[in-house]
Coordinates of C-alpha atoms in Angstrom, one line a residue:
M1 CA -1.5 44.8 11.6
F2 CA 0.6 44.4 8.4
W3 CA 1.0 47.6 6.3
G4 CA -2.2 49.1 7.9
H5 CA -4.3 46.1 7.0
Q6 CA -5.6 43.5 9.3
R7 CA -5.1 40.0 8.0
L8 CA -6.6 36.9 9.6
W9 CA -4.5 33.9 9.3
K10 CA -5.9 30.3 9.6
C11 CA -3.2 27.8 10.7
E12 CA -3.7 24.2 10.8
S13 CA -1.5 21.1 11.2
V14 CA -1.5 18.7 8.3
R15 CA -0.2 15.1 8.6
L16 CA 1.2 13.7 5.4
R17 CA -0.2 10.2 4.9
G18 CA 1.5 7.5 2.8
V19 CA 5.0 8.5 2.0
L20 CA 6.0 10.3 5.3
P21 CA 3.4 9.4 7.9
N22 CA 5.3 10.6 11.1
I23 CA 5.9 14.2 9.8
K24 CA 3.5 17.0 10.6
I25 CA 3.5 20.2 8.4
S26 CA 2.0 23.4 9.7
S27 CA 0.3 25.2 6.9
C28 CA -0.9 28.7 7.4
V29 CA -3.5 29.9 4.9
L30 CA -4.8 33.4 4.4
S31 CA -8.4 33.1 5.4
E32 CA -11.3 34.4 3.2
H33 CA -12.0 37.3 5.5
V34 CA -9.1 39.5 4.5
R35 CA -9.8 43.2 3.9
H36 CA -7.8 44.5 1.0
K37 CA -7.2 48.2 0.3
H38 CA -7.2 47.4 -3.4
Q39 CA -9.1 44.5 -4.9
L40 CA -6.4 42.7 -6.9
S41 CA -6.9 39.7 -9.2
F42 CA -4.0 37.6 -10.2
K43 CA -4.0 35.9 -13.6
P44 CA -1.4 33.6 -15.0
Y45 CA 1.3 35.0 -17.2
V46 CA 0.6 34.9 -20.8
P47 CA 3.6 35.8 -23.1
P48 CA 2.7 38.4 -25.7
C49 CA 2.8 37.4 -29.4
Y50 CA 6.2 37.9 -31.1
T51 CA 6.6 41.0 -33.2
D52 CA 9.9 42.4 -34.6
H53 CA 11.3 45.6 -33.4
D54 CA 10.1 47.7 -36.3
Q55 CA 6.6 46.3 -36.2
K56 CA 6.2 46.9 -32.5
N57 CA 7.4 50.5 -32.9
M58 CA 5.0 51.1 -35.8
T59 CA 2.2 49.7 -33.6
L60 CA 3.1 52.0 -30.7
K61 CA 3.4 54.9 -33.2
R62 CA 7.0 55.6 -32.2
P63 CA 9.1 57.5 -34.8
M64 CA 11.8 55.6 -36.5
S65 CA 15.4 56.4 -35.4
P66 CA 17.2 59.0 -37.4
H67 CA 19.4 57.8 -40.1
L68 CA 22.7 59.3 -41.6
T69 CA 20.8 60.9 -44.4
I70 CA 18.9 63.2 -42.0
Y71 CA 22.0 64.8 -40.7
A72 CA 24.1 67.3 -42.5
P73 CA 27.6 66.0 -43.0
T74 CA 30.3 67.7 -40.8
L75 CA 33.9 67.9 -41.7
P76 CA 35.2 65.8 -38.8
A77 CA 32.7 63.1 -39.6
M78 CA 33.6 63.0 -43.3
T79 CA 37.4 63.0 -42.6
S80 CA 36.8 60.1 -40.3
I81 CA 34.8 58.2 -42.9
L82 CA 37.5 59.1 -45.5
Q83 CA 40.2 57.7 -43.1
R84 CA 38.5 54.4 -43.1
I85 CA 38.0 54.3 -46.9
T86 CA 41.5 55.3 -47.7
G87 CA 42.8 52.6 -45.2
S88 CA 40.7 50.0 -47.1
I89 CA 42.1 51.3 -50.4
L90 CA 45.7 51.0 -49.2
T91 CA 45.0 47.5 -47.9
F92 CA 43.8 46.6 -51.4
Y93 CA 47.0 48.2 -52.9
A94 CA 49.2 46.0 -50.5
L95 CA 47.2 42.9 -51.4
L96 CA 47.4 43.7 -55.2
L97 CA 51.2 44.4 -55.0
S98 CA 52.0 41.3 -52.9
G99 CA 49.8 39.1 -55.1
G100 CA 51.4 40.6 -58.1
T101 CA 54.9 39.8 -56.9
L102 CA 54.0 36.3 -56.0
F103 CA 51.8 35.1 -58.9
L104 CA 53.1 37.1 -61.9
S105 CA 55.8 35.4 -63.7
N106 CA 57.6 38.3 -65.2
G107 CA 59.5 41.0 -63.2
V108 CA 58.5 44.5 -62.5
E109 CA 60.5 45.8 -65.5
T110 CA 58.2 44.0 -67.9
Y111 CA 55.1 45.8 -66.6
V112 CA 56.8 49.2 -66.6
T113 CA 57.7 48.7 -70.3
I114 CA 54.1 47.7 -70.9
I115 CA 52.8 50.9 -69.3
Q116 CA 55.4 53.0 -71.2
S117 CA 54.3 51.4 -74.5
L118 CA 50.8 52.8 -74.0
D119 CA 52.2 56.3 -74.8
L120 CA 50.2 58.1 -72.2
S121 CA 50.5 61.9 -72.2
R122 CA 52.3 63.6 -69.3
M123 CA 49.0 65.0 -68.0
S124 CA 47.2 61.6 -68.0
L125 CA 50.3 60.1 -66.1
F126 CA 50.1 63.0 -63.6
V127 CA 46.4 62.3 -62.9
I128 CA 47.0 58.7 -62.6
K129 CA 49.8 59.3 -60.2
I130 CA 47.6 61.6 -58.1
L131 CA 44.7 59.1 -58.1
L132 CA 47.1 56.3 -56.8
G133 CA 49.0 58.6 -54.3
A134 CA 46.1 60.5 -52.9
P135 CA 44.8 57.7 -50.5
F136 CA 48.3 57.2 -49.0
C137 CA 48.9 61.0 -48.6
F138 CA 45.4 61.6 -47.0
H139 CA 45.6 58.5 -44.7
Y140 CA 49.1 59.6 -43.6
C141 CA 48.2 63.2 -42.9
N142 CA 44.9 62.3 -41.2
G143 CA 46.7 59.6 -39.2
M144 CA 49.0 62.2 -37.8
R145 CA 46.0 64.1 -36.6
Y146 CA 44.6 61.1 -34.8
C147 CA 48.0 60.6 -33.2
M148 CA 47.7 64.2 -31.9
W149 CA 44.3 63.4 -30.4
T150 CA 45.7 60.2 -28.8
L151 CA 48.2 62.5 -27.0
G152 CA 45.2 64.6 -25.8
K153 CA 46.0 67.6 -27.9
M154 CA 43.8 69.6 -30.3
L155 CA 40.6 68.2 -29.0
A156 CA 38.5 71.4 -28.9
M157 CA 35.9 71.7 -31.7
K158 CA 37.8 74.7 -33.2
D159 CA 41.0 72.7 -33.3
V160 CA 39.3 69.7 -34.7
Y161 CA 38.0 71.7 -37.6
D162 CA 41.4 73.4 -38.1
T163 CA 43.3 70.1 -38.1
S164 CA 40.7 68.7 -40.6
Y165 CA 41.4 71.5 -43.0
K166 CA 45.1 71.3 -42.5
S167 CA 45.3 67.6 -43.0
M168 CA 43.4 67.9 -46.3
V169 CA 45.5 70.6 -47.7
A170 CA 48.7 68.8 -46.6
A171 CA 47.4 65.7 -48.3
A172 CA 46.7 67.6 -51.5
V173 CA 50.1 69.2 -51.5
L174 CA 51.8 65.9 -50.8
S175 CA 49.9 64.2 -53.6
I176 CA 50.8 66.8 -56.1
L177 CA 54.6 66.6 -55.0
F178 CA 54.6 62.9 -55.4
A179 CA 53.0 63.1 -58.7
L180 CA 55.6 65.4 -59.9
L181 CA 58.3 62.8 -59.1

């Protein structure tokens, strides 16, 4: 008895001729009189036709995975995205300033006099200073927030939203203070 089925094995001895004449191999073959509970037929594996991920899911009538446009933006997600954007802007600033000092022939004083010769109003200078300083201020304030998270503090959702608001207000105040200098 094997798993509740009676199987009849037919064993015979086979002598290999030619290559190894002195070796006998006993081969046991499942006889034709086997009673199966389920009649199974085995077919060779045929690989399926290649279809890309989207085509396969459309054929199976699966829904497409949700995209960012489906979800309402949350404040923590937006501050995280802004942290990365301001980091990229600050990297651009650093590359621009370092490239300017390396490749421009005149000193900084020359470019300051060029900007002063444009006769920009105080308000336009104030706005330009805010636009240039705001990425640094936001990145700094939001970075302090991430440092607090690294220490394991203020990780509750209420605290996450509070620190988001506080970092944005602090960044705005710092931007205005730097622009007034």
